Amino acid sequence: MTGYAVATSESAAGTLTIEIKSVNSRFLDLQFRINDDLRALEPDLRSAIMGAITRGKVELRLSFGRKAATTGTQALNLPLLTELQRLQGEVSGLFPGVQTMSAAELLRWPGVIEEAQIGQESLQADVAALAARTIEAFVTSRQREGAALEAMLISRIEAMEGIVKRITPLIPQVVAAFQQKAVERMQDALGLACQGSNSALSRQDALERIRQEVILYGIRIDVAEELGRLSAHLTETRHILKKGGQVGKRLDFMMQELNREANTLGAKASVKELADASMELKLLIEQMREQVQNLE
């Protein structure tokens, strides 16, 4: 599902900002945009997101804006200055009269002036707290979309239940019509048998034709079982949505089962009403399938 959240916090060293956004995906795909000096925190952020969601293409941005240096925030690196002094003494011993570095040059030496650094543990704790707050808001935004998707799926379930309810009373009429056709074909077959010169052989042929017609009749009109399974699958789909939680994979499976029954219904359709109902069902199932792939 899509989702978006951003949060900011202030620390002694600067401003932390975490932004999380996602688009639909059948699987979990994580991407991180993090300052190099905070790259070590990526594993903790990855674990936090994986503990909250299981689907979606997710991008997390973590930025850290340090505060400008102020009075009292800078200090001399005395150990480094001591080491530089020792090295200058050795160089002077090897090369008498060599010019030593001035105070200005020493101050420009990398690392001689250092800013007060926030502790790594403190920074990690600040990022963890901010990440938890951002992920919570992110999950909430996805839940709002999930509620809208649930309402859409329920409406499709109700539409399919209406179709099943509409065509179920037609089955006895379809059975009666096919029964009448079977009887007529049997009578035609028996009539042909009576006209034959070899009555024993003609009767055997007629019985075989009758058997074939009855088998075809049974296969063609038996859609009550499909309608029963459709109703059961729709009830289970509604139950899964009502139960909540991580429903994506279970609903994927239910869409396959619903589509199988709708296809069988279409294959066995002997009247236009059943064929139309099969097409309507498959259209609704496909609409559900597209959205189910976005649910966790």
PDB file of C-alpha atoms in Angstrom:
ATOM      1  CA  MET A   1       0.000   0.000   0.000  1.00  0.00           C
ATOM      2  CA  THR A   2       1.034   3.588  -0.372  1.00  0.00           C
ATOM      3  CA  GLY A   3       1.932   5.558   2.710  1.00  0.00           C
ATOM      4  CA  TYR A   4       3.858   8.632   3.816  1.00  0.00           C
ATOM      5  CA  ALA A   5       5.211  10.055   7.058  1.00  0.00           C
ATOM      6  CA  VAL A   6       7.892  12.541   8.065  1.00  0.00           C
ATOM      7  CA  ALA A   7       9.139  13.575  11.493  1.00  0.00           C
ATOM      8  CA  THR A   8      11.856  15.865  12.854  1.00  0.00           C
ATOM      9  CA  SER A   9      13.615  16.133  16.193  1.00  0.00           C
ATOM     10  CA  GLU A  10      16.160  18.556  17.618  1.00  0.00           C
ATOM     11  CA  SER A  11      19.274  17.420  19.446  1.00  0.00           C
ATOM     12  CA  ALA A  12      22.241  19.199  20.959  1.00  0.00           C
ATOM     13  CA  ALA A  13      24.243  18.607  17.794  1.00  0.00           C
ATOM     14  CA  GLY A  14      21.630  19.387  15.177  1.00  0.00           C
ATOM     15  CA  THR A  15      18.343  18.446  13.490  1.00  0.00           C
ATOM     16  CA  LEU A  16      17.362  14.872  12.654  1.00  0.00           C
ATOM     17  CA  THR A  17      14.727  14.267   9.958  1.00  0.00           C
ATOM     18  CA  ILE A  18      13.264  10.929   8.881  1.00  0.00           C
ATOM     19  CA  GLU A  19      10.947  10.638   5.879  1.00  0.00           C
ATOM     20  CA  ILE A  20       9.288   7.348   4.885  1.00  0.00           C
ATOM     21  CA  LYS A  21       7.172   6.770   1.799  1.00  0.00           C
ATOM     22  CA  SER A  22       5.979   3.676  -0.014  1.00  0.00           C
ATOM     23  CA  VAL A  23       4.221   2.581  -3.182  1.00  0.00           C
ATOM     24  CA  ASN A  24       2.433  -0.654  -3.976  1.00  0.00           C
ATOM     25  CA  SER A  25       4.447  -3.840  -4.372  1.00  0.00           C
ATOM     26  CA  ARG A  26       3.750  -7.525  -3.871  1.00  0.00           C
ATOM     27  CA  PHE A  27       6.989  -7.862  -1.896  1.00  0.00           C
ATOM     28  CA  LEU A  28       8.989  -5.791   0.592  1.00  0.00           C
ATOM     29  CA  ASP A  29      11.627  -3.664  -1.142  1.00  0.00           C
ATOM     30  CA  LEU A  30      13.588  -1.300   1.139  1.00  0.00           C
ATOM     31  CA  GLN A  31      15.705   1.614  -0.041  1.00  0.00           C
ATOM     32  CA  PHE A  32      17.655   3.969   2.241  1.00  0.00           C
ATOM     33  CA  ARG A  33      18.923   7.496   1.669  1.00  0.00           C
ATOM     34  CA  ILE A  34      21.189   8.248   4.644  1.00  0.00           C
ATOM     35  CA  ASN A  35      24.024  10.673   5.324  1.00  0.00           C
ATOM     36  CA  ASP A  36      27.396   8.940   5.206  1.00  0.00           C
ATOM     37  CA  ASP A  37      28.148   9.747   8.839  1.00  0.00           C
ATOM     38  CA  LEU A  38      24.902   7.965   9.861  1.00  0.00           C
ATOM     39  CA  ARG A  39      25.224   4.955   7.536  1.00  0.00           C
ATOM     40  CA  ALA A  40      26.045   2.692  10.480  1.00  0.00           C
ATOM     41  CA  LEU A  41      22.457   3.130  11.718  1.00  0.00           C
ATOM     42  CA  GLU A  42      20.927   1.531   8.599  1.00  0.00           C
ATOM     43  CA  PRO A  43      20.701  -2.039  10.011  1.00  0.00           C
ATOM     44  CA  ASP A  44      18.666  -0.838  12.999  1.00  0.00           C
ATOM     45  CA  LEU A  45      16.347   1.160  10.737  1.00  0.00           C
ATOM     46  CA  ARG A  46      15.928  -1.818   8.409  1.00  0.00           C
ATOM     47  CA  SER A  47      14.979  -4.074  11.313  1.00  0.00           C
ATOM     48  CA  ALA A  48      12.488  -1.527  12.618  1.00  0.00           C
ATOM     49  CA  ILE A  49      10.688  -1.265   9.247  1.00  0.00           C
ATOM     50  CA  MET A  50      10.692  -5.023   8.650  1.00  0.00           C
ATOM     51  CA  GLY A  51       9.093  -5.457  12.048  1.00  0.00           C
ATOM     52  CA  ALA A  52       6.235  -3.142  11.074  1.00  0.00           C
ATOM     53  CA  ILE A  53       5.370  -3.988   7.450  1.00  0.00           C
ATOM     54  CA  THR A  54       5.763  -6.918   5.035  1.00  0.00           C
ATOM     55  CA  ARG A  55       4.823  -5.466   1.621  1.00  0.00           C
ATOM     56  CA  GLY A  56       5.569  -2.350  -0.366  1.00  0.00           C
ATOM     57  CA  LYS A  57       8.420  -0.534  -2.061  1.00  0.00           C
ATOM     58  CA  VAL A  58       9.614   1.632   0.825  1.00  0.00           C
ATOM     59  CA  GLU A  59      12.079   4.498   0.766  1.00  0.00           C
ATOM     60  CA  LEU A  60      13.508   5.957   3.987  1.00  0.00           C
ATOM     61  CA  ARG A  61      15.468   9.199   4.092  1.00  0.00           C
ATOM     62  CA  LEU A  62      17.504  10.079   7.167  1.00  0.00           C
ATOM     63  CA  SER A  63      19.232  13.456   7.248  1.00  0.00           C
ATOM     64  CA  PHE A  64      21.216  15.174   9.987  1.00  0.00           C
ATOM     65  CA  GLY A  65      21.750  18.912   9.884  1.00  0.00           C
ATOM     66  CA  ARG A  66      24.492  19.885  12.286  1.00  0.00           C
ATOM     67  CA  LYS A  67      24.244  23.159  14.146  1.00  0.00           C
ATOM     68  CA  ALA A  68      26.712  25.922  13.292  1.00  0.00           C
ATOM     69  CA  ALA A  69      29.681  26.127  15.611  1.00  0.00           C
ATOM     70  CA  THR A  70      29.262  28.575  18.488  1.00  0.00           C
ATOM     71  CA  THR A  71      31.505  29.869  21.251  1.00  0.00           C
ATOM     72  CA  GLY A  72      32.570  27.059  23.510  1.00  0.00           C
ATOM     73  CA  THR A  73      31.829  24.315  21.013  1.00  0.00           C
ATOM     74  CA  GLN A  74      35.375  24.212  19.616  1.00  0.00           C
ATOM     75  CA  ALA A  75      38.515  22.963  21.344  1.00  0.00           C
ATOM     76  CA  LEU A  76      42.159  22.192  20.587  1.00  0.00           C
ATOM     77  CA  ASN A  77      43.126  18.608  20.017  1.00  0.00           C
ATOM     78  CA  LEU A  78      45.969  18.624  22.555  1.00  0.00           C
ATOM     79  CA  PRO A  79      47.192  15.082  21.885  1.00  0.00           C
ATOM     80  CA  LEU A  80      47.501  15.911  18.176  1.00  0.00           C
ATOM     81  CA  LEU A  81      49.342  19.173  18.931  1.00  0.00           C
ATOM     82  CA  THR A  82      51.755  17.309  21.207  1.00  0.00           C
ATOM     83  CA  GLU A  83      52.436  14.784  18.465  1.00  0.00           C
ATOM     84  CA  LEU A  84      53.000  17.573  15.917  1.00  0.00           C
ATOM     85  CA  GLN A  85      55.455  19.218  18.312  1.00  0.00           C
ATOM     86  CA  ARG A  86      57.390  15.980  18.657  1.00  0.00           C
ATOM     87  CA  LEU A  87      57.506  15.478  14.908  1.00  0.00           C
ATOM     88  CA  GLN A  88      58.688  19.036  14.338  1.00  0.00           C
ATOM     89  CA  GLY A  89      61.512  18.445  16.825  1.00  0.00           C
ATOM     90  CA  GLU A  90      62.636  15.343  14.952  1.00  0.00           C
ATOM     91  CA  VAL A  91      62.521  17.176  11.621  1.00  0.00           C
ATOM     92  CA  SER A  92      64.555  20.088  13.067  1.00  0.00           C
ATOM     93  CA  GLY A  93      67.154  17.613  14.308  1.00  0.00           C
ATOM     94  CA  LEU A  94      67.512  16.134  10.836  1.00  0.00           C
ATOM     95  CA  PHE A  95      67.357  19.437   9.006  1.00  0.00           C
ATOM     96  CA  PRO A  96      68.786  22.258  11.174  1.00  0.00           C
ATOM     97  CA  GLY A  97      67.387  25.674  10.370  1.00  0.00           C
ATOM     98  CA  VAL A  98      64.188  24.323   8.804  1.00  0.00           C
ATOM     99  CA  GLN A  99      61.247  26.626   9.333  1.00  0.00           C
ATOM    100  CA  THR A 100      58.694  25.403  11.833  1.00  0.00           C
ATOM    101  CA  MET A 101      54.945  25.768  11.395  1.00  0.00           C
ATOM    102  CA  SER A 102      53.345  28.966  12.575  1.00  0.00           C
ATOM    103  CA  ALA A 103      50.408  29.063  14.942  1.00  0.00           C
ATOM    104  CA  ALA A 104      48.083  29.807  12.038  1.00  0.00           C
ATOM    105  CA  GLU A 105      49.391  26.787  10.117  1.00  0.00           C
ATOM    106  CA  LEU A 106      48.972  24.577  13.162  1.00  0.00           C
ATOM    107  CA  LEU A 107      45.386  25.718  13.615  1.00  0.00           C
ATOM    108  CA  ARG A 108      44.661  24.845   9.983  1.00  0.00           C
ATOM    109  CA  TRP A 109      46.072  21.358  10.383  1.00  0.00           C
ATOM    110  CA  PRO A 110      43.281  18.781   9.965  1.00  0.00           C
ATOM    111  CA  GLY A 111      41.925  17.707  13.312  1.00  0.00           C
ATOM    112  CA  VAL A 112      43.730  20.306  15.446  1.00  0.00           C
ATOM    113  CA  ILE A 113      40.469  22.185  16.003  1.00  0.00           C
ATOM    114  CA  GLU A 114      37.654  19.802  16.810  1.00  0.00           C
ATOM    115  CA  GLU A 115      33.995  20.486  17.462  1.00  0.00           C
ATOM    116  CA  ALA A 116      32.241  18.972  20.392  1.00  0.00           C
ATOM    117  CA  GLN A 117      30.766  15.731  19.092  1.00  0.00           C
ATOM    118  CA  ILE A 118      27.564  14.163  20.261  1.00  0.00           C
ATOM    119  CA  GLY A 119      28.103  10.644  21.575  1.00  0.00           C
ATOM    120  CA  GLN A 120      27.349   7.789  19.177  1.00  0.00           C
ATOM    121  CA  GLU A 121      25.100   6.092  21.711  1.00  0.00           C
ATOM    122  CA  SER A 122      23.135   9.292  22.276  1.00  0.00           C
ATOM    123  CA  LEU A 123      22.778   9.852  18.523  1.00  0.00           C
ATOM    124  CA  GLN A 124      21.670   6.249  17.992  1.00  0.00           C
ATOM    125  CA  ALA A 125      19.069   6.610  20.734  1.00  0.00           C
ATOM    126  CA  ASP A 126      17.746   9.837  19.171  1.00  0.00           C
ATOM    127  CA  VAL A 127      17.476   8.197  15.741  1.00  0.00           C
ATOM    128  CA  ALA A 128      15.759   5.127  17.202  1.00  0.00           C
ATOM    129  CA  ALA A 129      13.171   7.250  19.008  1.00  0.00           C
ATOM    130  CA  LEU A 130      12.510   9.370  15.914  1.00  0.00           C
ATOM    131  CA  ALA A 131      12.301   6.271  13.700  1.00  0.00           C
ATOM    132  CA  ALA A 132       9.740   4.678  16.017  1.00  0.00           C
ATOM    133  CA  ARG A 133       7.598   7.816  15.872  1.00  0.00           C
ATOM    134  CA  THR A 134       7.889   8.083  12.088  1.00  0.00           C
ATOM    135  CA  ILE A 135       7.141   4.399  11.482  1.00  0.00           C
ATOM    136  CA  GLU A 136       4.081   4.624  13.701  1.00  0.00           C
ATOM    137  CA  ALA A 137       2.736   7.541  11.654  1.00  0.00           C
ATOM    138  CA  PHE A 138       3.663   5.716   8.451  1.00  0.00           C
ATOM    139  CA  VAL A 139       1.792   2.570   9.496  1.00  0.00           C
ATOM    140  CA  THR A 140      -1.217   4.681  10.466  1.00  0.00           C
ATOM    141  CA  SER A 141      -1.307   6.251   6.999  1.00  0.00           C
ATOM    142  CA  ARG A 142      -1.213   2.782   5.435  1.00  0.00           C
ATOM    143  CA  GLN A 143      -3.991   1.639   7.739  1.00  0.00           C
ATOM    144  CA  ARG A 144      -6.199   4.462   6.508  1.00  0.00           C
ATOM    145  CA  GLU A 145      -5.672   3.311   2.944  1.00  0.00           C
ATOM    146  CA  GLY A 146      -6.214  -0.273   4.054  1.00  0.00           C
ATOM    147  CA  ALA A 147      -9.615   0.673   5.470  1.00  0.00           C
ATOM    148  CA  ALA A 148     -10.583   2.194   2.126  1.00  0.00           C
ATOM    149  CA  LEU A 149      -9.392  -0.922   0.285  1.00  0.00           C
ATOM    150  CA  GLU A 150     -11.353  -3.119   2.672  1.00  0.00           C
ATOM    151  CA  ALA A 151     -14.539  -1.177   1.942  1.00  0.00           C
ATOM    152  CA  MET A 152     -13.943  -1.613  -1.782  1.00  0.00           C
ATOM    153  CA  LEU A 153     -13.339  -5.352  -1.431  1.00  0.00           C
ATOM    154  CA  ILE A 154     -16.473  -5.787   0.692  1.00  0.00           C
ATOM    155  CA  SER A 155     -18.516  -4.016  -1.984  1.00  0.00           C
ATOM    156  CA  ARG A 156     -17.186  -6.464  -4.605  1.00  0.00           C
ATOM    157  CA  ILE A 157     -18.001  -9.411  -2.362  1.00  0.00           C
ATOM    158  CA  GLU A 158     -21.555  -8.120  -1.944  1.00  0.00           C
ATOM    159  CA  ALA A 159     -21.864  -7.730  -5.715  1.00  0.00           C
ATOM    160  CA  MET A 160     -20.746 -11.329  -6.277  1.00  0.00           C
ATOM    161  CA  GLU A 161     -23.082 -12.611  -3.580  1.00  0.00           C
ATOM    162  CA  GLY A 162     -25.874 -10.801  -5.394  1.00  0.00           C
ATOM    163  CA  ILE A 163     -24.964 -12.531  -8.658  1.00  0.00           C
ATOM    164  CA  VAL A 164     -24.958 -15.973  -7.001  1.00  0.00           C
ATOM    165  CA  LYS A 165     -28.293 -15.228  -5.374  1.00  0.00           C
ATOM    166  CA  ARG A 166     -29.724 -14.100  -8.711  1.00  0.00           C
ATOM    167  CA  ILE A 167     -28.731 -17.137 -10.749  1.00  0.00           C
ATOM    168  CA  THR A 168     -29.309 -19.857  -8.142  1.00  0.00           C
ATOM    169  CA  PRO A 169     -33.106 -19.976  -8.771  1.00  0.00           C
ATOM    170  CA  LEU A 170     -32.403 -20.427 -12.491  1.00  0.00           C
ATOM    171  CA  ILE A 171     -30.723 -23.798 -11.990  1.00  0.00           C
ATOM    172  CA  PRO A 172     -33.972 -25.843 -11.685  1.00  0.00           C
ATOM    173  CA  GLN A 173     -35.261 -24.193 -14.858  1.00  0.00           C
ATOM    174  CA  VAL A 174     -32.021 -25.003 -16.671  1.00  0.00           C
ATOM    175  CA  VAL A 175     -32.208 -28.600 -15.453  1.00  0.00           C
ATOM    176  CA  ALA A 176     -35.806 -28.937 -16.643  1.00  0.00           C
ATOM    177  CA  ALA A 177     -34.963 -27.481 -20.054  1.00  0.00           C
ATOM    178  CA  PHE A 178     -32.002 -29.775 -20.554  1.00  0.00           C
ATOM    179  CA  GLN A 179     -34.023 -32.734 -19.337  1.00  0.00           C
ATOM    180  CA  GLN A 180     -36.640 -32.028 -21.959  1.00  0.00           C
ATOM    181  CA  LYS A 181     -33.977 -31.785 -24.658  1.00  0.00           C
ATOM    182  CA  ALA A 182     -32.455 -35.057 -23.501  1.00  0.00           C
ATOM    183  CA  VAL A 183     -35.828 -36.779 -23.672  1.00  0.00           C
ATOM    184  CA  GLU A 184     -36.395 -35.462 -27.180  1.00  0.00           C
ATOM    185  CA  ARG A 185     -32.992 -36.674 -28.315  1.00  0.00           C
ATOM    186  CA  MET A 186     -33.655 -40.072 -26.768  1.00  0.00           C
ATOM    187  CA  GLN A 187     -36.937 -40.304 -28.609  1.00  0.00           C
ATOM    188  CA  ASP A 188     -35.217 -39.349 -31.857  1.00  0.00           C
ATOM    189  CA  ALA A 189     -32.584 -42.000 -31.260  1.00  0.00           C
ATOM    190  CA  LEU A 190     -35.196 -44.662 -30.554  1.00  0.00           C
ATOM    191  CA  GLY A 191     -37.113 -43.628 -33.646  1.00  0.00           C
ATOM    192  CA  LEU A 192     -34.017 -44.148 -35.776  1.00  0.00           C
ATOM    193  CA  ALA A 193     -33.503 -47.539 -34.184  1.00  0.00           C
ATOM    194  CA  CYS A 194     -36.989 -48.652 -35.056  1.00  0.00           C
ATOM    195  CA  GLN A 195     -36.418 -47.754 -38.709  1.00  0.00           C
ATOM    196  CA  GLY A 196     -33.308 -49.912 -38.984  1.00  0.00           C
ATOM    197  CA  SER A 197     -33.230 -53.272 -40.693  1.00  0.00           C
ATOM    198  CA  ASN A 198     -31.372 -54.994 -37.847  1.00  0.00           C
ATOM    199  CA  SER A 199     -33.497 -54.266 -34.814  1.00  0.00           C
ATOM    200  CA  ALA A 200     -31.109 -55.764 -32.242  1.00  0.00           C
ATOM    201  CA  LEU A 201     -28.113 -53.736 -33.469  1.00  0.00           C
ATOM    202  CA  SER A 202     -30.197 -50.588 -33.878  1.00  0.00           C
ATOM    203  CA  ARG A 203     -31.464 -50.860 -30.333  1.00  0.00           C
ATOM    204  CA  GLN A 204     -27.920 -51.205 -29.018  1.00  0.00           C
ATOM    205  CA  ASP A 205     -26.873 -48.106 -30.927  1.00  0.00           C
ATOM    206  CA  ALA A 206     -29.872 -46.247 -29.584  1.00  0.00           C
ATOM    207  CA  LEU A 207     -29.037 -47.186 -25.994  1.00  0.00           C
ATOM    208  CA  GLU A 208     -25.463 -45.991 -26.499  1.00  0.00           C
ATOM    209  CA  ARG A 209     -26.682 -42.651 -27.816  1.00  0.00           C
ATOM    210  CA  ILE A 210     -29.013 -42.323 -24.834  1.00  0.00           C
ATOM    211  CA  ARG A 211     -26.159 -43.060 -22.439  1.00  0.00           C
ATOM    212  CA  GLN A 212     -23.978 -40.429 -24.081  1.00  0.00           C
ATOM    213  CA  GLU A 213     -26.735 -37.839 -23.984  1.00  0.00           C
ATOM    214  CA  VAL A 214     -27.402 -38.473 -20.289  1.00  0.00           C
ATOM    215  CA  ILE A 215     -23.681 -38.189 -19.442  1.00  0.00           C
ATOM    216  CA  LEU A 216     -23.420 -34.958 -21.414  1.00  0.00           C
ATOM    217  CA  TYR A 217     -26.552 -33.699 -19.713  1.00  0.00           C
ATOM    218  CA  GLY A 218     -25.123 -34.414 -16.253  1.00  0.00           C
ATOM    219  CA  ILE A 219     -21.843 -32.678 -16.998  1.00  0.00           C
ATOM    220  CA  ARG A 220     -23.366 -29.638 -18.632  1.00  0.00           C
ATOM    221  CA  ILE A 221     -25.962 -28.716 -16.037  1.00  0.00           C
ATOM    222  CA  ASP A 222     -24.160 -29.506 -12.773  1.00  0.00           C
ATOM    223  CA  VAL A 223     -23.305 -25.960 -11.620  1.00  0.00           C
ATOM    224  CA  ALA A 224     -24.945 -26.132  -8.211  1.00  0.00           C
ATOM    225  CA  GLU A 225     -21.673 -27.364  -6.745  1.00  0.00           C
ATOM    226  CA  GLU A 226     -19.770 -24.425  -8.228  1.00  0.00           C
ATOM    227  CA  LEU A 227     -22.290 -21.954  -6.849  1.00  0.00           C
ATOM    228  CA  GLY A 228     -22.029 -23.577  -3.430  1.00  0.00           C
ATOM    229  CA  ARG A 229     -18.250 -23.281  -3.433  1.00  0.00           C
ATOM    230  CA  LEU A 230     -18.463 -19.694  -4.646  1.00  0.00           C
ATOM    231  CA  SER A 231     -20.696 -18.817  -1.701  1.00  0.00           C
ATOM    232  CA  ALA A 232     -18.339 -20.574   0.714  1.00  0.00           C
ATOM    233  CA  HIS A 233     -15.284 -18.775  -0.707  1.00  0.00           C
ATOM    234  CA  LEU A 234     -17.016 -15.410  -0.506  1.00  0.00           C
ATOM    235  CA  THR A 235     -17.933 -16.062   3.124  1.00  0.00           C
ATOM    236  CA  GLU A 236     -14.327 -16.998   3.915  1.00  0.00           C
ATOM    237  CA  THR A 237     -13.009 -13.905   2.106  1.00  0.00           C
ATOM    238  CA  ARG A 238     -15.299 -11.712   4.154  1.00  0.00           C
ATOM    239  CA  HIS A 239     -14.127 -13.475   7.326  1.00  0.00           C
ATOM    240  CA  ILE A 240     -10.446 -12.889   6.448  1.00  0.00           C
ATOM    241  CA  LEU A 241     -11.051  -9.184   5.907  1.00  0.00           C
ATOM    242  CA  LYS A 242     -12.983  -8.896   9.160  1.00  0.00           C
ATOM    243  CA  LYS A 243     -10.284 -10.716  11.130  1.00  0.00           C
ATOM    244  CA  GLY A 244      -7.609  -8.309   9.870  1.00  0.00           C
ATOM    245  CA  GLY A 245      -3.869  -8.662  10.350  1.00  0.00           C
ATOM    246  CA  GLN A 246      -1.623  -9.815   7.532  1.00  0.00           C
ATOM    247  CA  VAL A 247      -4.269 -10.908   5.040  1.00  0.00           C
ATOM    248  CA  GLY A 248      -2.552 -10.377   1.684  1.00  0.00           C
ATOM    249  CA  LYS A 249      -1.329 -13.917   0.995  1.00  0.00           C
ATOM    250  CA  ARG A 250      -4.555 -15.533   2.228  1.00  0.00           C
ATOM    251  CA  LEU A 251      -6.618 -13.258   0.025  1.00  0.00           C
ATOM    252  CA  ASP A 252      -4.340 -14.033  -2.932  1.00  0.00           C
ATOM    253  CA  PHE A 253      -5.247 -17.688  -2.480  1.00  0.00           C
ATOM    254  CA  MET A 254      -8.978 -16.917  -2.178  1.00  0.00           C
ATOM    255  CA  MET A 255      -8.864 -14.961  -5.439  1.00  0.00           C
ATOM    256  CA  GLN A 256      -7.433 -18.029  -7.175  1.00  0.00           C
ATOM    257  CA  GLU A 257     -10.223 -20.209  -5.779  1.00  0.00           C
ATOM    258  CA  LEU A 258     -12.943 -17.742  -6.727  1.00  0.00           C
ATOM    259  CA  ASN A 259     -11.577 -17.421 -10.234  1.00  0.00           C
ATOM    260  CA  ARG A 260     -11.433 -21.199 -10.625  1.00  0.00           C
ATOM    261  CA  GLU A 261     -15.136 -21.552  -9.755  1.00  0.00           C
ATOM    262  CA  ALA A 262     -16.131 -18.631 -12.000  1.00  0.00           C
ATOM    263  CA  ASN A 263     -14.237 -20.207 -14.922  1.00  0.00           C
ATOM    264  CA  THR A 264     -15.905 -23.571 -14.348  1.00  0.00           C
ATOM    265  CA  LEU A 265     -19.296 -21.904 -14.194  1.00  0.00           C
ATOM    266  CA  GLY A 266     -18.607 -20.250 -17.546  1.00  0.00           C
ATOM    267  CA  ALA A 267     -17.421 -23.508 -19.093  1.00  0.00           C
ATOM    268  CA  LYS A 268     -20.599 -25.288 -17.997  1.00  0.00           C
ATOM    269  CA  ALA A 269     -22.943 -22.417 -18.857  1.00  0.00           C
ATOM    270  CA  SER A 270     -25.781 -23.700 -20.998  1.00  0.00           C
ATOM    271  CA  VAL A 271     -27.829 -20.514 -21.077  1.00  0.00           C
ATOM    272  CA  LYS A 272     -26.926 -16.891 -21.630  1.00  0.00           C
ATOM    273  CA  GLU A 273     -27.754 -15.916 -18.051  1.00  0.00           C
ATOM    274  CA  LEU A 274     -25.098 -18.239 -16.638  1.00  0.00           C
ATOM    275  CA  ALA A 275     -22.491 -17.151 -19.183  1.00  0.00           C
ATOM    276  CA  ASP A 276     -23.137 -13.489 -18.382  1.00  0.00           C
ATOM    277  CA  ALA A 277     -22.943 -14.220 -14.657  1.00  0.00           C
ATOM    278  CA  SER A 278     -19.572 -15.927 -15.144  1.00  0.00           C
ATOM    279  CA  MET A 279     -18.183 -12.875 -16.952  1.00  0.00           C
ATOM    280  CA  GLU A 280     -19.477 -10.517 -14.265  1.00  0.00           C
ATOM    281  CA  LEU A 281     -17.907 -12.645 -11.547  1.00  0.00           C
ATOM    282  CA  LYS A 282     -14.535 -12.788 -13.279  1.00  0.00           C
ATOM    283  CA  LEU A 283     -14.500  -9.021 -13.759  1.00  0.00           C
ATOM    284  CA  LEU A 284     -15.203  -8.429 -10.063  1.00  0.00           C
ATOM    285  CA  ILE A 285     -12.595 -11.006  -9.038  1.00  0.00           C
ATOM    286  CA  GLU A 286      -9.972  -9.330 -11.226  1.00  0.00           C
ATOM    287  CA  GLN A 287     -10.760  -5.958  -9.644  1.00  0.00           C
ATOM    288  CA  MET A 288     -10.265  -7.524  -6.221  1.00  0.00           C
ATOM    289  CA  ARG A 289      -7.072  -9.300  -7.247  1.00  0.00           C
ATOM    290  CA  GLU A 290      -5.421  -6.034  -8.327  1.00  0.00           C
ATOM    291  CA  GLN A 291      -6.067  -4.497  -4.915  1.00  0.00           C
ATOM    292  CA  VAL A 292      -5.367  -7.606  -2.836  1.00  0.00           C
ATOM    293  CA  GLN A 293      -1.765  -7.581  -4.074  1.00  0.00           C
ATOM    294  CA  ASN A 294      -1.333  -4.277  -2.238  1.00  0.00           C
ATOM    295  CA  LEU A 295      -2.464  -5.610   1.132  1.00  0.00           C
ATOM    296  CA  GLU A 296      -0.128  -7.095   3.703  1.00  0.00           C
TER     297      GLU A 296
END
